[in-house]
CSV table of C-alpha atoms in Angstrom, one decimal:
chain,number,residue,atom,x,y,z
T,1,MET,CA,17.8,13.9,65.6
T,2,ALA,CA,18.0,17.3,67.3
T,3,GLY,CA,17.3,17.2,71.0
T,4,LYS,CA,14.3,19.6,70.7
T,5,HIS,CA,12.5,16.8,68.8
T,6,LEU,CA,13.0,14.2,71.4
T,7,ALA,CA,10.9,13.7,74.5
T,8,SER,CA,11.6,11.1,77.2
T,9,VAL,CA,11.1,7.4,76.1
T,10,ASP,CA,10.3,4.5,78.4
T,11,SER,CA,9.4,0.8,78.3
T,12,ALA,CA,5.7,1.7,77.8
T,13,ASP,CA,6.7,3.5,74.6
T,14,ARG,CA,8.3,0.3,73.3
T,15,GLN,CA,5.2,-1.7,74.3
T,16,TRP,CA,2.7,0.6,72.5
T,17,MET,CA,5.0,0.8,69.5
T,18,ALA,CA,5.1,-3.0,69.3
T,19,LEU,CA,1.3,-2.9,69.2
T,20,ALA,CA,1.4,-0.3,66.3
T,21,LEU,CA,3.8,-2.7,64.5
T,22,GLU,CA,1.2,-5.5,64.8
T,23,GLN,CA,-1.2,-3.2,63.1
T,24,ALA,CA,1.3,-2.4,60.4
T,25,ARG,CA,1.9,-6.1,59.8
T,26,ALA,CA,-1.8,-6.8,59.5
T,27,THR,CA,-2.0,-3.8,57.1
T,28,ALA,CA,0.8,-5.3,54.9
T,29,ALA,CA,-1.1,-8.6,54.8
T,30,ALA,CA,-4.1,-6.7,53.4
T,31,GLY,CA,-1.9,-5.1,50.6
T,32,GLU,CA,-1.7,-1.7,52.1
T,33,VAL,CA,1.5,0.2,52.9
T,34,PRO,CA,2.4,-1.2,56.4
T,35,VAL,CA,1.9,1.7,58.7
T,36,GLY,CA,0.2,1.2,62.1
T,37,ALA,CA,-0.9,3.6,64.8
T,38,VAL,CA,-2.0,3.3,68.4
T,39,LEU,CA,-3.6,6.1,70.5
T,40,VAL,CA,-3.5,5.9,74.3
T,41,ASP,CA,-4.4,8.0,77.3
T,42,GLY,CA,-3.8,7.6,81.0
T,43,GLU,CA,-6.4,4.9,81.1
T,44,GLY,CA,-4.9,2.8,78.3
T,45,LEU,CA,-5.7,2.0,74.7
T,46,LEU,CA,-8.2,4.3,72.9
T,47,ALA,CA,-7.8,3.1,69.3
T,48,SER,CA,-5.5,1.2,67.0
T,49,ALA,CA,-5.5,1.2,63.2
T,50,GLY,CA,-3.5,0.4,60.1
T,51,ASN,CA,-3.3,2.2,56.8
T,52,CYS,CA,-6.3,1.6,54.5
T,53,PRO,CA,-6.5,4.2,51.8
T,54,ILE,CA,-6.4,1.6,49.0
T,55,THR,CA,-9.1,-0.7,50.4
T,56,SER,CA,-11.3,2.0,51.6
T,57,PHE,CA,-10.9,4.2,48.5
T,58,ASP,CA,-10.1,7.1,50.9
T,59,PRO,CA,-6.9,9.1,50.4
T,60,THR,CA,-7.2,10.3,54.0
T,61,ALA,CA,-7.3,6.8,55.6
T,62,HIS,CA,-3.8,6.9,56.9
T,63,ALA,CA,-3.3,4.9,60.1
T,64,GLU,CA,-3.0,8.1,62.2
T,65,ILE,CA,-6.3,9.6,60.8
T,66,VAL,CA,-8.2,6.3,61.3
T,67,ALA,CA,-7.0,6.0,64.9
T,68,LEU,CA,-7.9,9.7,65.7
T,69,ARG,CA,-11.4,9.2,64.2
T,70,THR,CA,-12.0,6.0,66.2
T,71,ALA,CA,-10.9,7.6,69.4
T,72,ALA,CA,-12.8,10.8,68.9
T,73,ARG,CA,-16.0,8.8,68.2
T,74,ARG,CA,-15.4,6.6,71.3
T,75,LEU,CA,-14.8,9.7,73.5
T,76,GLY,CA,-17.5,11.8,71.9
T,77,ASN,CA,-15.0,14.7,71.4
T,78,TYR,CA,-12.9,15.8,68.5
T,79,ARG,CA,-10.3,17.0,70.9
T,80,LEU,CA,-8.0,14.4,72.3
T,81,PRO,CA,-5.9,16.2,75.0
T,82,GLY,CA,-3.7,14.1,77.3
T,83,THR,CA,-3.2,11.4,74.6
T,84,THR,CA,-0.2,9.9,73.0
T,85,LEU,CA,-0.1,8.7,69.4
T,86,TYR,CA,2.3,5.9,68.5
T,87,VAL,CA,2.9,5.5,64.7
T,88,THR,CA,5.4,3.3,62.9
T,89,LEU,CA,6.3,5.9,60.4
T,90,GLU,CA,6.9,9.6,60.8
T,91,PRO,CA,3.6,11.3,60.0
T,92,CYS,CA,3.0,13.2,56.7
T,93,LEU,CA,1.7,16.8,56.5
T,94,MET,CA,-1.9,15.8,56.5
T,95,CYS,CA,-1.6,13.6,59.5
T,96,MET,CA,0.4,16.2,61.4
T,97,GLY,CA,-2.4,18.7,60.8
T,98,ALA,CA,-5.0,16.3,62.1
T,99,ILE,CA,-2.8,15.4,65.2
T,100,LEU,CA,-2.5,19.1,66.0
T,101,HIS,CA,-6.2,19.9,65.5
T,102,ALA,CA,-7.1,17.0,67.8
T,103,ARG,CA,-4.7,18.4,70.4
T,104,VAL,CA,-2.8,15.2,70.9
T,105,GLU,CA,-0.2,15.8,73.6
T,106,ARG,CA,2.6,13.6,72.4
T,107,LEU,CA,3.7,11.8,69.2
T,108,VAL,CA,6.0,8.8,69.2
T,109,TYR,CA,7.1,7.5,65.8
T,110,GLY,CA,9.3,4.7,64.7
T,111,ALA,CA,11.0,5.1,61.3
T,112,THR,CA,11.7,8.6,59.8
T,113,ASP,CA,10.3,9.4,56.4
T,114,PRO,CA,12.9,11.5,54.5
T,115,LYS,CA,10.6,12.0,51.6
T,116,GLY,CA,7.4,13.1,53.4
T,117,GLY,CA,8.0,13.3,57.2
T,118,ALA,CA,6.4,16.4,58.8
T,119,ALA,CA,7.4,15.8,62.4
T,120,HIS,CA,11.2,16.1,61.9
T,121,SER,CA,12.6,15.0,58.5
T,122,LEU,CA,11.2,17.6,56.0
T,123,TYR,CA,9.1,19.8,58.3
T,124,GLN,CA,8.8,20.3,62.0
T,125,ILE,CA,5.1,21.0,62.1
T,126,GLY,CA,4.6,19.7,65.7
T,127,SER,CA,7.1,22.0,67.2
T,128,ASP,CA,6.4,25.2,65.2
T,129,HIS,CA,5.7,27.9,67.8
T,130,ARG,CA,3.8,29.9,65.3
T,131,LEU,CA,1.0,27.4,65.6
T,132,ASN,CA,-1.5,27.4,68.5
T,133,HIS,CA,-0.5,23.8,69.6
T,134,GLN,CA,2.8,22.0,69.9
T,135,LEU,CA,3.5,18.4,70.6
T,136,LYS,CA,6.1,16.5,72.6
T,137,ILE,CA,7.8,14.4,69.9
T,138,SER,CA,9.9,11.2,70.3
T,139,GLY,CA,11.3,9.6,67.2
T,140,GLY,CA,13.2,6.4,66.4
T,141,ILE,CA,11.3,4.1,68.7
T,142,LEU,CA,11.8,0.5,67.3
T,143,ALA,CA,12.9,2.3,64.1
T,144,GLY,CA,14.8,-0.7,62.8
T,145,GLU,CA,11.8,-2.9,62.9
T,146,CYS,CA,9.5,-0.3,61.5
T,147,ALA,CA,11.8,0.5,58.6
T,148,ALA,CA,12.5,-3.1,57.9
T,149,LEU,CA,8.8,-3.9,57.5
T,150,LEU,CA,8.4,-1.0,55.0
T,151,ARG,CA,11.5,-2.1,53.0
T,152,GLN,CA,10.3,-5.7,53.0
T,153,PHE,CA,6.9,-4.7,51.7
T,154,PHE,CA,8.2,-2.6,48.9
T,155,ARG,CA,10.9,-5.1,47.9
T,156,LYS,CA,8.2,-7.8,47.6
T,157,ARG,CA,6.0,-5.5,45.5
T,158,ARG,CA,8.9,-4.8,43.2
T,159,LYS,CA,9.7,-8.4,42.9
T,160,VAL,CA,6.2,-9.3,42.0
T,161,GLY,CA,6.2,-6.5,39.5
T,162,SER,CA,3.0,-4.9,40.7
T,163,THR,CA,2.8,-1.2,40.9
T,164,PRO,CA,1.2,0.0,44.1
T,165,ALA,CA,-1.7,2.4,44.0
T,166,VAL,CA,0.1,4.6,46.5
T,167,GLY,CA,2.7,7.3,45.8
T,168,ALA,CA,6.3,6.9,44.6
T,169,MET,CA,8.3,3.7,45.2
T,170,LEU,CA,11.1,3.8,47.8
T,171,ALA,CA,14.7,4.0,46.9
T,172,ASP,CA,16.5,1.0,48.4
T,173,ASP,CA,16.6,1.0,52.2
T,174,GLU,CA,14.6,4.2,52.6
T,175,PRO,CA,11.3,4.3,54.5
T,176,ALA,CA,8.3,5.4,52.5
T,177,GLY,CA,5.4,7.8,53.0
T,178,GLU,CA,1.9,6.5,52.9
């Protein structure tokens, strides 16, 4: 990863990402693509969520969006300055747009998404200086665990022979988008 996409990482980042992984595991148990998100501020946890577009019949119900909505309602404000969003998979274009509009200060993600990542892999939306807000971005936090959870989920789906109601299947050993 290029240095400009990395911000400092500390033990709290690993702790919050571990909580996002718990959300992702619960999401997998519900049959959703295992992506979890946690939003925090200086006071602590504001919201946590897992992917739920299939069960909620909502194509926008990615973990990041659900966490942002929950926190905004809790705080009574659609702007979330001074917050950090932890997500187990690099956000897609839709989620990056929502993160920027909410004015999240920092994004920390686990696994990269070479097929749909909009923080670093395909696009660098959060660091595009043509936009009116940029993020501090740290990638690769607990990446191995995050990617392994996604691979295991999709391998299991392939083995059972079911076709998920979400986008394209992963190639072996690649993280997937939502």
